[in-house]
PDB file of C-alpha atoms in Angstrom:
ATOM      1  CA  MET G1370      97.943 138.061  99.679  1.00  0.00           C
ATOM      2  CA  ALA G1371      97.350 134.422  98.548  1.00  0.00           C
ATOM      3  CA  GLN G1372      95.728 135.606  95.278  1.00  0.00           C
ATOM      4  CA  LEU G1373      98.768 137.798  94.472  1.00  0.00           C
ATOM      5  CA  LEU G1374     101.121 134.705  94.978  1.00  0.00           C
ATOM      6  CA  ARG G1375      99.102 132.877  92.286  1.00  0.00           C
ATOM      7  CA  LEU G1376      99.153 135.584  89.862  1.00  0.00           C
ATOM      8  CA  VAL G1377     102.990 136.154  90.326  1.00  0.00           C
ATOM      9  CA  SER G1378     104.988 133.193  89.257  1.00  0.00           C
ATOM     10  CA  HIS G1379     108.434 134.662  89.009  1.00  0.00           C
ATOM     11  CA  PRO G1380     110.701 133.883  92.096  1.00  0.00           C
ATOM     12  CA  VAL G1381     112.538 137.347  92.032  1.00  0.00           C
ATOM     13  CA  THR G1382     109.145 139.131  91.604  1.00  0.00           C
ATOM     14  CA  THR G1383     107.502 136.989  94.161  1.00  0.00           C
ATOM     15  CA  ARG G1384     110.206 137.701  96.711  1.00  0.00           C
ATOM     16  CA  SER G1385     110.352 141.298  96.275  1.00  0.00           C
ATOM     17  CA  LEU G1386     106.483 141.553  96.486  1.00  0.00           C
ATOM     18  CA  LEU G1387     106.711 139.517  99.868  1.00  0.00           C
ATOM     19  CA  LYS G1388     109.533 141.626 101.433  1.00  0.00           C
ATOM     20  CA  SER G1389     107.245 144.677 100.480  1.00  0.00           C
ATOM     21  CA  CYS G1390     104.429 143.077 102.387  1.00  0.00           C
ATOM     22  CA  ASN G1391     106.694 142.489 105.501  1.00  0.00           C
ATOM     23  CA  VAL G1392     106.599 138.715 105.131  1.00  0.00           C
ATOM     24  CA  LEU G1393     109.589 136.887 106.732  1.00  0.00           C
ATOM     25  CA  PRO G1394     111.812 135.740 104.095  1.00  0.00           C
ATOM     26  CA  ALA G1395     112.594 132.438 106.044  1.00  0.00           C
ATOM     27  CA  VAL G1396     109.359 131.286 105.186  1.00  0.00           C
ATOM     28  CA  LEU G1397     109.914 131.306 101.426  1.00  0.00           C
ATOM     29  CA  GLY G1398     112.274 128.164 101.278  1.00  0.00           C
ATOM     30  CA  ASN G1399     110.271 126.022 103.567  1.00  0.00           C
ATOM     31  CA  THR G1400     107.180 124.102 102.622  1.00  0.00           C
ATOM     32  CA  SER G1401     106.233 122.335 105.634  1.00  0.00           C
ATOM     33  CA  TYR G1402     102.843 122.656 107.391  1.00  0.00           C
ATOM     34  CA  GLU G1403     103.953 124.785 110.122  1.00  0.00           C
ATOM     35  CA  SER G1404     105.582 127.346 107.688  1.00  0.00           C
ATOM     36  CA  ARG G1405     102.554 127.407 105.661  1.00  0.00           C
ATOM     37  CA  ARG G1406     100.431 127.956 108.840  1.00  0.00           C
ATOM     38  CA  GLN G1407     102.849 130.672 109.882  1.00  0.00           C
ATOM     39  CA  PHE G1408     102.418 132.236 106.533  1.00  0.00           C
ATOM     40  CA  PHE G1409      98.811 131.969 106.054  1.00  0.00           C
ATOM     41  CA  GLY G1410      97.681 131.998 109.778  1.00  0.00           C
ATOM     42  CA  LYS G1411      94.974 130.067 111.097  1.00  0.00           C
ATOM     43  CA  LEU G1412      92.054 128.340 109.179  1.00  0.00           C
ATOM     44  CA  ARG G1413      88.737 130.577 109.482  1.00  0.00           C
ATOM     45  CA  ARG G1414      85.292 130.177 108.533  1.00  0.00           C
ATOM     46  CA  VAL G1415      83.306 132.672 106.184  1.00  0.00           C
ATOM     47  CA  ASP G1416      81.795 134.261 109.417  1.00  0.00           C
ATOM     48  CA  GLY G1417      85.444 134.996 110.984  1.00  0.00           C
ATOM     49  CA  THR G1418      85.488 132.074 113.639  1.00  0.00           C
ATOM     50  CA  ASP G1419      88.560 129.936 114.046  1.00  0.00           C
ATOM     51  CA  VAL G1420      88.169 126.474 112.778  1.00  0.00           C
ATOM     52  CA  LYS G1421      89.385 123.885 115.551  1.00  0.00           C
ATOM     53  CA  GLU G1422      91.694 121.232 114.319  1.00  0.00           C
ATOM     54  CA  SER G1423      90.783 117.806 115.079  1.00  0.00           C
ATOM     55  CA  GLU G1424      92.904 115.118 116.842  1.00  0.00           C
ATOM     56  CA  ILE G1425      91.069 112.421 114.671  1.00  0.00           C
ATOM     57  CA  ARG G1426      92.938 111.412 111.589  1.00  0.00           C
ATOM     58  CA  LEU G1427      92.130 109.019 108.542  1.00  0.00           C
ATOM     59  CA  PRO G1428      93.272 105.409 109.436  1.00  0.00           C
ATOM     60  CA  ASP G1429      96.010 103.918 107.468  1.00  0.00           C
ATOM     61  CA  GLU G1430      95.024 102.124 104.152  1.00  0.00           C
ATOM     62  CA  ILE G1431      95.432  98.623 105.609  1.00  0.00           C
ATOM     63  CA  GLU G1432      93.540  99.408 108.740  1.00  0.00           C
ATOM     64  CA  HIS G1433      90.489 100.963 106.876  1.00  0.00           C
ATOM     65  CA  ALA G1434      90.378  98.177 104.365  1.00  0.00           C
ATOM     66  CA  THR G1435      88.187  94.921 104.725  1.00  0.00           C
ATOM     67  CA  GLY G1436      87.594  91.672 103.102  1.00  0.00           C
ATOM     68  CA  LEU G1437      89.234  90.871  99.680  1.00  0.00           C
ATOM     69  CA  GLU G1438      90.716  94.190  99.626  1.00  0.00           C
ATOM     70  CA  LYS G1439      92.585  93.696 103.019  1.00  0.00           C
ATOM     71  CA  LEU G1440      93.907  90.488 101.995  1.00  0.00           C
ATOM     72  CA  LEU G1441      95.317  91.784  98.810  1.00  0.00           C
ATOM     73  CA  LEU G1442      96.983  94.729 100.653  1.00  0.00           C
ATOM     74  CA  LEU G1443      98.359  92.477 103.241  1.00  0.00           C
ATOM     75  CA  ALA G1444      99.848  90.104 100.688  1.00  0.00           C
ATOM     76  CA  GLU G1445     101.250  93.086  98.594  1.00  0.00           C
ATOM     77  CA  GLU G1446     102.896  94.254 101.890  1.00  0.00           C
ATOM     78  CA  LYS G1447     104.477  90.661 102.186  1.00  0.00           C
ATOM     79  CA  GLY G1448     105.846  90.846  98.552  1.00  0.00           C
ATOM     80  CA  ILE G1449     103.401  88.312  97.091  1.00  0.00           C
ATOM     81  CA  ASP G1450     102.190  89.825  93.858  1.00  0.00           C
ATOM     82  CA  ASP G1451      99.518  87.114  92.953  1.00  0.00           C
ATOM     83  CA  PRO G1452      98.084  85.744  96.151  1.00  0.00           C
ATOM     84  CA  PHE G1453      95.234  83.911  94.560  1.00  0.00           C
ATOM     85  CA  CYS G1454      96.987  82.535  91.510  1.00  0.00           C
ATOM     86  CA  SER G1455      94.813  84.471  89.074  1.00  0.00           C
ATOM     87  CA  LYS G1456      97.233  85.983  86.724  1.00  0.00           C
ATOM     88  CA  PRO G1457      97.855  84.437  83.422  1.00  0.00           C
ATOM     89  CA  ARG G1458     100.722  81.859  82.917  1.00  0.00           C
ATOM     90  CA  HIS G1459     102.801  81.394  79.846  1.00  0.00           C
ATOM     91  CA  ARG G1460     103.063  77.950  78.593  1.00  0.00           C
ATOM     92  CA  GLY G1461     106.103  75.764  78.786  1.00  0.00           C
ATOM     93  CA  PRO G1462     107.092  72.651  76.848  1.00  0.00           C
ATOM     94  CA  GLY G1463     103.715  71.098  77.275  1.00  0.00           C
ATOM     95  CA  THR G1464     104.524  67.610  76.476  1.00  0.00           C
ATOM     96  CA  LYS G1465     103.030  64.469  78.260  1.00  0.00           C
ATOM     97  CA  GLU G1466     106.399  63.901  80.172  1.00  0.00           C
ATOM     98  CA  GLN G1467     106.880  67.591  81.149  1.00  0.00           C
ATOM     99  CA  PRO G1468     103.297  69.131  81.294  1.00  0.00           C
ATOM    100  CA  ASN G1469     102.529  72.612  82.257  1.00  0.00           C
ATOM    101  CA  LEU G1470     102.168  72.853  85.848  1.00  0.00           C
ATOM    102  CA  VAL G1471      99.110  74.855  87.071  1.00  0.00           C
ATOM    103  CA  PRO G1472      98.831  75.520  90.864  1.00  0.00           C
ATOM    104  CA  SER G1473      95.649  74.489  92.395  1.00  0.00           C
ATOM    105  CA  PHE G1474      94.195  74.592  96.086  1.00  0.00           C
ATOM    106  CA  GLU G1475      91.693  71.958  95.159  1.00  0.00           C
ATOM    107  CA  ASP G1476      92.309  68.546  93.547  1.00  0.00           C
ATOM    108  CA  LYS G1477      91.181  69.833  90.519  1.00  0.00           C
ATOM    109  CA  ARG G1478      91.126  73.513  88.485  1.00  0.00           C
ATOM    110  CA  LEU G1479      89.453  74.826  85.652  1.00  0.00           C
ATOM    111  CA  ILE G1480      91.837  76.614  83.282  1.00  0.00           C
ATOM    112  CA  GLY G1481      91.650  78.315  80.028  1.00  0.00           C
ATOM    113  CA  CYS G1482      94.144  77.925  77.118  1.00  0.00           C
ATOM    114  CA  LEU G1483      94.739  80.436  74.329  1.00  0.00           C
ATOM    115  CA  CYS G1484      95.637  77.830  71.736  1.00  0.00           C
ATOM    116  CA  GLU G1485      96.710  80.316  68.986  1.00  0.00           C
ATOM    117  CA  GLU G1486      98.026  84.049  69.603  1.00  0.00           C
ATOM    118  CA  ASP G1487      95.182  85.318  67.413  1.00  0.00           C
ATOM    119  CA  ALA G1488      92.561  83.382  68.865  1.00  0.00           C
ATOM    120  CA  THR G1489      89.593  85.226  70.167  1.00  0.00           C
ATOM    121  CA  HIS G1490      88.352  82.581  72.584  1.00  0.00           C
ATOM    122  CA  LEU G1491      89.749  80.370  75.293  1.00  0.00           C
ATOM    123  CA  ASN G1492      89.232  76.558  75.440  1.00  0.00           C
ATOM    124  CA  TYR G1493      88.388  75.767  79.049  1.00  0.00           C
ATOM    125  CA  MET G1494      89.066  72.436  80.564  1.00  0.00           C
ATOM    126  CA  TRP G1495      89.148  70.738  83.931  1.00  0.00           C
ATOM    127  CA  VAL G1496      92.805  69.923  85.012  1.00  0.00           C
ATOM    128  CA  HIS G1497      93.430  67.193  87.727  1.00  0.00           C
ATOM    129  CA  MET G1498      96.358  66.438  90.004  1.00  0.00           C
ATOM    130  CA  SER G1499      96.099  62.723  89.114  1.00  0.00           C
ATOM    131  CA  GLU G1500      96.846  62.815  85.442  1.00  0.00           C
ATOM    132  CA  PRO G1501      98.017  65.375  82.855  1.00  0.00           C
ATOM    133  CA  LYS G1502      95.264  66.630  80.603  1.00  0.00           C
ATOM    134  CA  ARG G1503      95.839  67.401  76.680  1.00  0.00           C
ATOM    135  CA  CYS G1504      94.184  70.493  75.268  1.00  0.00           C
ATOM    136  CA  GLU G1505      92.843  70.661  71.633  1.00  0.00           C
ATOM    137  CA  CYS G1506      95.961  72.632  70.547  1.00  0.00           C
ATOM    138  CA  GLY G1507      98.197  69.738  71.828  1.00  0.00           C
ATOM    139  CA  TYR G1508      99.821  71.094  75.133  1.00  0.00           C
ATOM    140  CA  TYR G1509      99.415  69.262  78.237  1.00  0.00           C
ATOM    141  CA  PHE G1510      98.580  70.628  81.504  1.00  0.00           C
ATOM    142  CA  LYS G1511      98.535  69.159  85.115  1.00  0.00           C
ATOM    143  CA  ALA G1512      97.548  70.658  88.599  1.00  0.00           C
ATOM    144  CA  VAL G1513      99.850  70.760  91.390  1.00  0.00           C
ATOM    145  CA  ALA G1514      99.429  71.667  94.933  1.00  0.00           C
ATOM    146  CA  ALA G1515      99.659  75.397  95.464  1.00  0.00           C
TER     147      ALA G1515
END
């Protein structure tokens, strides 16, 4: 019966075929698990014995995750899209009076500056909380508490 349903795709033909096979028409509109079970019957092994349904289900994604993955999922659930401040930031004015502020959990942070748009490398430098640091391109950066 299931093979016939796969072959026939037109709804009118499918309905008439199901009516000729004495299948309840109420099952057609509903796609829930119970209606599918009602339509196809119990799951059976090749030898004809019934398959017993288990009460054990897979845990939730957050319950299953561990370590860094779990921290990321919990942060995402709270609405924090960058929990470790690792996404790239765009430069602001970058003057000595208004440096680009870089969040840091320590008193210094290693950053990479893409000085030109078509550059193929980053200029890395240590930025401290005490004073702004100037990059080779002329922009200033300063670490602030995250």
